[in-house]
Protein backbone atom coordinates (compact mmCIF):
# COMPACT_ATOMS: atom_id res chain seq x y z
CA UNK A 1 0.00 0.00 0.00
CA UNK A 2 1.41 3.41 -0.91
CA UNK A 3 1.50 6.21 1.68
CA UNK A 4 -1.18 8.82 1.07
CA UNK A 5 0.24 12.21 0.15
CA UNK A 6 0.53 14.18 3.38
CA UNK A 7 0.81 18.00 3.41
CA UNK A 8 4.48 18.99 3.43
CA UNK A 9 6.22 21.96 5.04
CA UNK A 10 9.71 21.55 3.52
CA UNK A 11 11.37 23.91 6.03
CA UNK A 12 10.75 21.37 8.81
CA UNK A 13 13.15 18.90 7.19
CA UNK A 14 15.85 21.61 7.11
CA UNK A 15 15.41 22.99 10.62
CA UNK A 16 14.32 19.97 12.66
CA UNK A 17 17.82 18.66 13.50
CA UNK A 18 19.23 21.98 14.82
CA UNK A 19 16.01 22.53 16.80
CA UNK A 20 16.07 18.97 18.16
CA UNK A 21 19.66 19.41 19.40
CA UNK A 22 18.51 22.38 21.50
CA UNK A 23 15.33 20.63 22.67
CA UNK A 24 17.25 17.56 23.84
CA UNK A 25 19.27 19.87 26.09
CA UNK A 26 16.38 22.09 27.22
CA UNK A 27 13.81 19.33 27.76
CA UNK A 28 15.97 16.93 29.80
CA UNK A 29 13.75 17.40 32.87
CA UNK A 30 10.54 18.24 31.04
CA UNK A 31 7.48 16.01 31.41
CA UNK A 32 4.80 17.74 29.36
CA UNK A 33 5.15 20.03 26.36
CA UNK A 34 2.42 22.03 24.64
CA UNK A 35 3.26 22.92 21.05
CA UNK A 36 1.35 25.95 19.77
CA UNK A 37 0.74 26.24 16.02
CA UNK A 38 1.94 22.73 15.15
CA UNK A 39 1.45 23.45 11.42
CA UNK A 40 1.52 20.14 9.58
CA UNK A 41 2.64 18.22 12.67
CA UNK A 42 5.92 17.24 11.01
CA UNK A 43 8.01 18.68 13.85
CA UNK A 44 5.91 16.82 16.43
CA UNK A 45 6.21 13.42 14.74
CA UNK A 46 9.98 13.91 14.43
CA UNK A 47 10.63 15.25 17.94
CA UNK A 48 8.28 13.18 20.11
CA UNK A 49 9.84 9.72 19.54
CA UNK A 50 13.29 11.22 20.23
CA UNK A 51 12.07 12.65 23.57
CA UNK A 52 10.40 9.53 25.01
CA UNK A 53 10.56 10.74 28.65
CA UNK A 54 7.91 13.44 28.03
CA UNK A 55 4.52 13.80 26.41
CA UNK A 56 4.16 16.12 23.43
CA UNK A 57 0.80 17.85 23.03
CA UNK A 58 0.25 19.32 19.57
CA UNK A 59 -2.26 22.10 18.86
CA UNK A 60 -3.50 24.07 15.88
CA UNK A 61 -6.22 26.43 14.76
CA UNK A 62 -9.39 24.67 13.54
CA UNK A 63 -8.67 25.47 9.88
CA UNK A 64 -5.30 23.65 9.94
CA UNK A 65 -5.85 20.91 12.49
CA UNK A 66 -6.65 18.18 9.94
CA UNK A 67 -3.07 18.37 8.68
CA UNK A 68 -1.75 17.59 12.15
CA UNK A 69 -4.26 14.77 12.54
CA UNK A 70 -3.13 13.25 9.24
CA UNK A 71 0.57 13.32 10.12
CA UNK A 72 -0.04 11.91 13.61
CA UNK A 73 -2.27 9.17 12.22
CA UNK A 74 0.52 8.03 9.90
CA UNK A 75 3.36 8.49 12.40
CA UNK A 76 1.89 7.65 15.80
CA UNK A 77 4.02 7.66 18.93
CA UNK A 78 3.11 6.66 22.48
CA UNK A 79 3.96 10.12 23.78
CA UNK A 80 2.23 12.09 21.04
CA UNK A 81 -1.29 13.19 21.97
CA UNK A 82 -4.03 13.97 19.44
CA UNK A 83 -3.98 17.66 18.50
CA UNK A 84 -5.97 20.15 20.54
CA UNK A 85 -7.79 22.96 18.82
CA UNK A 86 -6.09 26.14 19.93
CA UNK A 87 -6.21 29.60 18.48
CA UNK A 88 -4.16 31.69 20.88
CA UNK A 89 -6.70 34.52 20.62
CA UNK A 90 -9.55 32.26 21.76
CA UNK A 91 -10.22 29.97 24.68
CA UNK A 92 -7.15 27.99 25.78
CA UNK A 93 -7.59 24.36 26.88
CA UNK A 94 -7.24 23.54 30.56
CA UNK A 95 -3.71 22.25 30.72
CA UNK A 96 -0.70 22.39 32.99
CA UNK A 97 2.60 22.00 31.17
CA UNK A 98 6.20 22.67 32.08
CA UNK A 99 7.10 23.78 28.54
CA UNK A 100 5.38 25.65 25.73
CA UNK A 101 7.13 25.35 22.36
CA UNK A 102 6.23 27.26 19.24
CA UNK A 103 8.02 27.40 15.92
CA UNK A 104 7.67 29.96 13.15
CA UNK A 105 4.41 31.38 14.47
CA UNK A 106 5.05 34.80 16.00
CA UNK A 107 5.81 36.42 12.63
CA UNK A 108 2.72 34.79 11.10
CA UNK A 109 0.07 35.77 13.64
CA UNK A 110 -0.79 39.48 13.91
CA UNK A 111 1.01 41.49 16.59
CA UNK A 112 -2.27 41.70 18.54
CA UNK A 113 -2.38 37.89 18.63
CA UNK A 114 1.25 37.75 19.81
CA UNK A 115 0.26 40.02 22.71
CA UNK A 116 -2.64 37.71 23.58
CA UNK A 117 -0.35 34.67 23.28
CA UNK A 118 1.95 36.06 25.98
CA UNK A 119 -0.99 37.21 28.14
CA UNK A 120 -2.65 33.78 28.11
CA UNK A 121 0.52 31.70 28.36
CA UNK A 122 0.71 31.79 32.20
CA UNK A 123 -2.68 30.01 32.35
CA UNK A 124 -1.08 26.77 31.13
CA UNK A 125 2.57 27.19 32.12
CA UNK A 126 3.49 25.83 35.53
CA UNK A 127 5.77 27.79 37.89
CA UNK A 128 9.41 27.51 36.74
CA UNK A 129 8.12 26.45 33.33
CA UNK A 130 9.73 27.55 30.09
CA UNK A 131 8.65 29.05 26.80
CA UNK A 132 10.75 28.05 23.79
CA UNK A 133 10.28 30.03 20.58
CA UNK A 134 11.97 29.21 17.27
CA UNK A 135 11.94 31.62 14.35
CA UNK A 136 13.34 34.86 12.98
CA UNK A 137 13.48 38.02 15.11
CA UNK A 138 15.07 41.47 14.90
CA UNK A 139 17.61 42.34 17.56
CA UNK A 140 18.21 46.02 18.39
CA UNK A 141 16.13 46.87 15.33
CA UNK A 142 18.45 44.88 13.03
CA UNK A 143 17.62 41.84 10.94
CA UNK A 144 19.83 38.81 11.52
CA UNK A 145 21.30 38.35 8.06
CA UNK A 146 20.24 40.17 4.90
CA UNK A 147 17.85 37.39 3.89
CA UNK A 148 15.52 38.23 6.78
CA UNK A 149 14.90 41.78 5.46
CA UNK A 150 13.60 40.32 2.20
CA UNK A 151 11.65 37.67 4.08
CA UNK A 152 9.98 40.36 6.22
CA UNK A 153 9.03 42.32 3.11
CA UNK A 154 7.59 39.16 1.54
CA UNK A 155 5.61 38.36 4.72
CA UNK A 156 4.04 41.83 4.71
CA UNK A 157 3.14 41.51 1.03
CA UNK A 158 1.22 38.34 1.94
CA UNK A 159 -0.48 40.05 4.86
CA UNK A 160 0.43 43.48 6.28
CA UNK A 161 -0.24 42.17 9.81
CA UNK A 162 2.57 39.63 9.49
CA UNK A 163 6.15 40.53 10.19
CA UNK A 164 9.37 39.67 11.94
CA UNK A 165 9.08 40.78 15.57
CA UNK A 166 11.53 42.72 17.71
CA UNK A 167 13.17 40.62 20.40
CA UNK A 168 12.97 43.56 22.83
CA UNK A 169 9.20 43.75 22.30
CA UNK A 170 8.85 40.01 22.94
CA UNK A 171 10.93 40.45 26.10
CA UNK A 172 8.55 43.18 27.30
CA UNK A 173 5.49 41.01 26.65
CA UNK A 174 7.18 38.10 28.40
CA UNK A 175 8.10 40.27 31.40
CA UNK A 176 4.48 41.44 31.69
CA UNK A 177 3.51 37.75 31.78
CA UNK A 178 6.05 37.04 34.53
CA UNK A 179 8.73 35.46 32.33
CA UNK A 180 12.41 36.32 31.99
CA UNK A 181 14.51 35.48 28.97
CA UNK A 182 17.32 33.06 29.75
CA UNK A 183 18.65 32.18 26.28
CA UNK A 184 19.06 33.46 22.75
CA UNK A 185 20.57 30.78 20.52
CA UNK A 186 21.59 31.53 16.94
CA UNK A 187 20.45 28.69 14.68
CA UNK A 188 21.06 28.17 10.94
CA UNK A 189 19.24 30.20 8.29
CA UNK A 190 19.09 33.33 10.49
CA UNK A 191 16.69 31.90 13.03
CA UNK A 192 16.81 32.18 16.81
CA UNK A 193 15.82 29.70 19.46
CA UNK A 194 14.70 31.79 22.41
CA UNK A 195 13.95 30.64 25.94
CA UNK A 196 12.03 32.45 28.68
CA UNK A 197 11.39 31.10 32.17
CA UNK A 198 8.48 31.68 34.47
CA UNK A 199 9.35 32.38 38.11
CA UNK A 200 9.37 29.24 40.29
C1 LIG B 1 4.57 29.06 9.25
S1 LIG B 1 3.43 28.04 10.10
C2 LIG B 1 4.53 27.17 11.20
C3 LIG B 1 4.06 25.80 11.48
C4 LIG B 1 5.02 24.90 12.26
N1 LIG B 1 5.10 25.29 13.65
C5 LIG B 1 6.38 24.90 11.62
O1 LIG B 1 7.35 25.37 12.21
O2 LIG B 1 6.46 24.39 10.48
C6 LIG B 1 2.58 29.18 11.15
C7 LIG B 1 1.54 28.51 12.03
O3 LIG B 1 1.03 29.48 12.95
C8 LIG B 1 -0.31 29.16 13.18
N2 LIG B 1 -1.04 30.30 13.73
C9 LIG B 1 -1.26 31.50 13.16
N3 LIG B 1 -2.04 32.24 13.93
C10 LIG B 1 -2.34 31.51 15.03
C11 LIG B 1 -3.14 31.71 16.18
N4 LIG B 1 -3.82 32.85 16.35
N5 LIG B 1 -3.21 30.74 17.11
C12 LIG B 1 -2.53 29.58 16.93
N6 LIG B 1 -1.76 29.31 15.85
C13 LIG B 1 -1.67 30.26 14.92
C14 LIG B 1 -0.82 28.76 11.80
O4 LIG B 1 -2.03 28.04 11.88
C15 LIG B 1 0.34 27.98 11.24
O5 LIG B 1 0.24 26.61 11.49
XYZ file of C-alpha atoms and ligand atoms in Angstrom:
227
model
C 0.000 0.000 0.000
C 1.407 3.406 -0.910
C 1.497 6.205 1.679
C -1.179 8.819 1.073
C 0.244 12.207 0.152
C 0.528 14.185 3.377
C 0.813 17.996 3.410
C 4.478 18.987 3.429
C 6.217 21.964 5.037
C 9.710 21.545 3.520
C 11.370 23.906 6.028
C 10.753 21.375 8.807
C 13.149 18.903 7.189
C 15.848 21.611 7.108
C 15.411 22.993 10.623
C 14.325 19.967 12.664
C 17.820 18.662 13.502
C 19.229 21.977 14.817
C 16.011 22.526 16.799
C 16.069 18.971 18.162
C 19.656 19.408 19.395
C 18.507 22.381 21.505
C 15.329 20.630 22.669
C 17.253 17.558 23.844
C 19.267 19.872 26.087
C 16.383 22.091 27.222
C 13.809 19.332 27.762
C 15.970 16.935 29.804
C 13.746 17.400 32.874
C 10.542 18.243 31.043
C 7.476 16.010 31.408
C 4.797 17.744 29.363
C 5.146 20.029 26.358
C 2.418 22.031 24.636
C 3.258 22.916 21.052
C 1.348 25.953 19.768
C 0.744 26.237 16.023
C 1.943 22.732 15.146
C 1.449 23.453 11.418
C 1.524 20.141 9.575
C 2.641 18.215 12.667
C 5.921 17.238 11.010
C 8.006 18.680 13.851
C 5.915 16.819 16.430
C 6.210 13.416 14.744
C 9.976 13.905 14.426
C 10.631 15.254 17.937
C 8.280 13.178 20.112
C 9.842 9.717 19.536
C 13.287 11.222 20.232
C 12.070 12.647 23.566
C 10.395 9.533 25.014
C 10.558 10.739 28.647
C 7.913 13.443 28.030
C 4.517 13.804 26.413
C 4.160 16.116 23.430
C 0.799 17.852 23.025
C 0.249 19.318 19.565
C -2.263 22.097 18.859
C -3.496 24.072 15.881
C -6.218 26.432 14.763
C -9.393 24.674 13.539
C -8.669 25.472 9.878
C -5.295 23.650 9.940
C -5.847 20.910 12.488
C -6.648 18.179 9.940
C -3.067 18.366 8.680
C -1.754 17.594 12.149
C -4.262 14.770 12.544
C -3.135 13.251 9.236
C 0.571 13.323 10.125
C -0.035 11.911 13.605
C -2.271 9.174 12.216
C 0.519 8.026 9.898
C 3.357 8.491 12.398
C 1.889 7.649 15.802
C 4.016 7.657 18.926
C 3.111 6.662 22.482
C 3.964 10.119 23.781
C 2.227 12.092 21.042
C -1.288 13.187 21.966
C -4.027 13.971 19.442
C -3.984 17.663 18.503
C -5.971 20.149 20.539
C -7.785 22.961 18.816
C -6.088 26.143 19.934
C -6.212 29.602 18.478
C -4.165 31.694 20.879
C -6.703 34.521 20.615
C -9.551 32.257 21.765
C -10.225 29.973 24.681
C -7.153 27.986 25.775
C -7.592 24.362 26.878
C -7.242 23.544 30.556
C -3.706 22.249 30.719
C -0.699 22.391 32.993
C 2.597 22.001 31.167
C 6.200 22.669 32.080
C 7.097 23.785 28.543
C 5.385 25.651 25.734
C 7.130 25.346 22.364
C 6.232 27.258 19.242
C 8.024 27.402 15.918
C 7.671 29.965 13.154
C 4.408 31.378 14.465
C 5.048 34.801 16.003
C 5.810 36.423 12.628
C 2.719 34.790 11.102
C 0.075 35.772 13.643
C -0.790 39.477 13.906
C 1.007 41.485 16.591
C -2.271 41.702 18.544
C -2.377 37.887 18.635
C 1.253 37.747 19.806
C 0.258 40.021 22.708
C -2.638 37.711 23.575
C -0.354 34.674 23.283
C 1.947 36.065 25.976
C -0.988 37.210 28.135
C -2.650 33.775 28.108
C 0.515 31.701 28.363
C 0.711 31.790 32.205
C -2.677 30.012 32.346
C -1.083 26.771 31.134
C 2.569 27.191 32.116
C 3.487 25.833 35.533
C 5.770 27.787 37.892
C 9.408 27.510 36.740
C 8.116 26.448 33.327
C 9.734 27.552 30.094
C 8.647 29.052 26.805
C 10.746 28.050 23.792
C 10.281 30.030 20.580
C 11.971 29.211 17.271
C 11.943 31.616 14.351
C 13.345 34.860 12.982
C 13.483 38.023 15.114
C 15.074 41.467 14.899
C 17.613 42.345 17.562
C 18.210 46.024 18.385
C 16.127 46.869 15.325
C 18.448 44.877 13.031
C 17.622 41.841 10.937
C 19.826 38.809 11.519
C 21.296 38.347 8.064
C 20.243 40.170 4.898
C 17.850 37.387 3.891
C 15.521 38.233 6.776
C 14.904 41.779 5.457
C 13.603 40.318 2.197
C 11.647 37.673 4.081
C 9.982 40.359 6.223
C 9.029 42.319 3.113
C 7.586 39.162 1.542
C 5.607 38.361 4.716
C 4.038 41.827 4.709
C 3.143 41.510 1.033
C 1.224 38.337 1.938
C -0.484 40.051 4.862
C 0.426 43.484 6.281
C -0.243 42.171 9.814
C 2.572 39.630 9.490
C 6.147 40.528 10.188
C 9.374 39.667 11.944
C 9.079 40.775 15.571
C 11.534 42.720 17.706
C 13.170 40.617 20.396
C 12.971 43.561 22.828
C 9.196 43.755 22.300
C 8.846 40.006 22.937
C 10.931 40.448 26.105
C 8.553 43.176 27.296
C 5.489 41.007 26.648
C 7.180 38.101 28.403
C 8.099 40.269 31.403
C 4.476 41.441 31.686
C 3.506 37.745 31.779
C 6.053 37.038 34.531
C 8.729 35.456 32.328
C 12.407 36.316 31.995
C 14.508 35.481 28.970
C 17.320 33.057 29.755
C 18.649 32.180 26.283
C 19.055 33.460 22.749
C 20.575 30.775 20.525
C 21.595 31.535 16.939
C 20.448 28.691 14.685
C 21.064 28.169 10.942
C 19.235 30.203 8.292
C 19.093 33.329 10.493
C 16.689 31.899 13.029
C 16.811 32.183 16.807
C 15.816 29.701 19.458
C 14.698 31.789 22.412
C 13.948 30.639 25.940
C 12.030 32.451 28.679
C 11.393 31.101 32.168
C 8.481 31.681 34.473
C 9.353 32.376 38.108
C 9.368 29.244 40.289
C 4.566 29.064 9.246
S 3.433 28.036 10.099
C 4.529 27.172 11.203
C 4.059 25.798 11.484
C 5.021 24.898 12.259
N 5.102 25.294 13.649
C 6.380 24.904 11.618
O 7.348 25.373 12.212
O 6.465 24.394 10.485
C 2.585 29.176 11.154
C 1.543 28.512 12.029
O 1.033 29.483 12.952
C -0.308 29.156 13.183
N -1.036 30.297 13.729
C -1.256 31.498 13.157
N -2.044 32.242 13.933
C -2.336 31.505 15.025
C -3.136 31.715 16.181
N -3.819 32.852 16.345
N -3.212 30.737 17.109
C -2.535 29.580 16.927
N -1.765 29.314 15.849
C -1.670 30.258 14.920
C -0.818 28.764 11.800
O -2.026 28.042 11.882
C 0.344 27.983 11.243
O 0.240 26.614 11.492
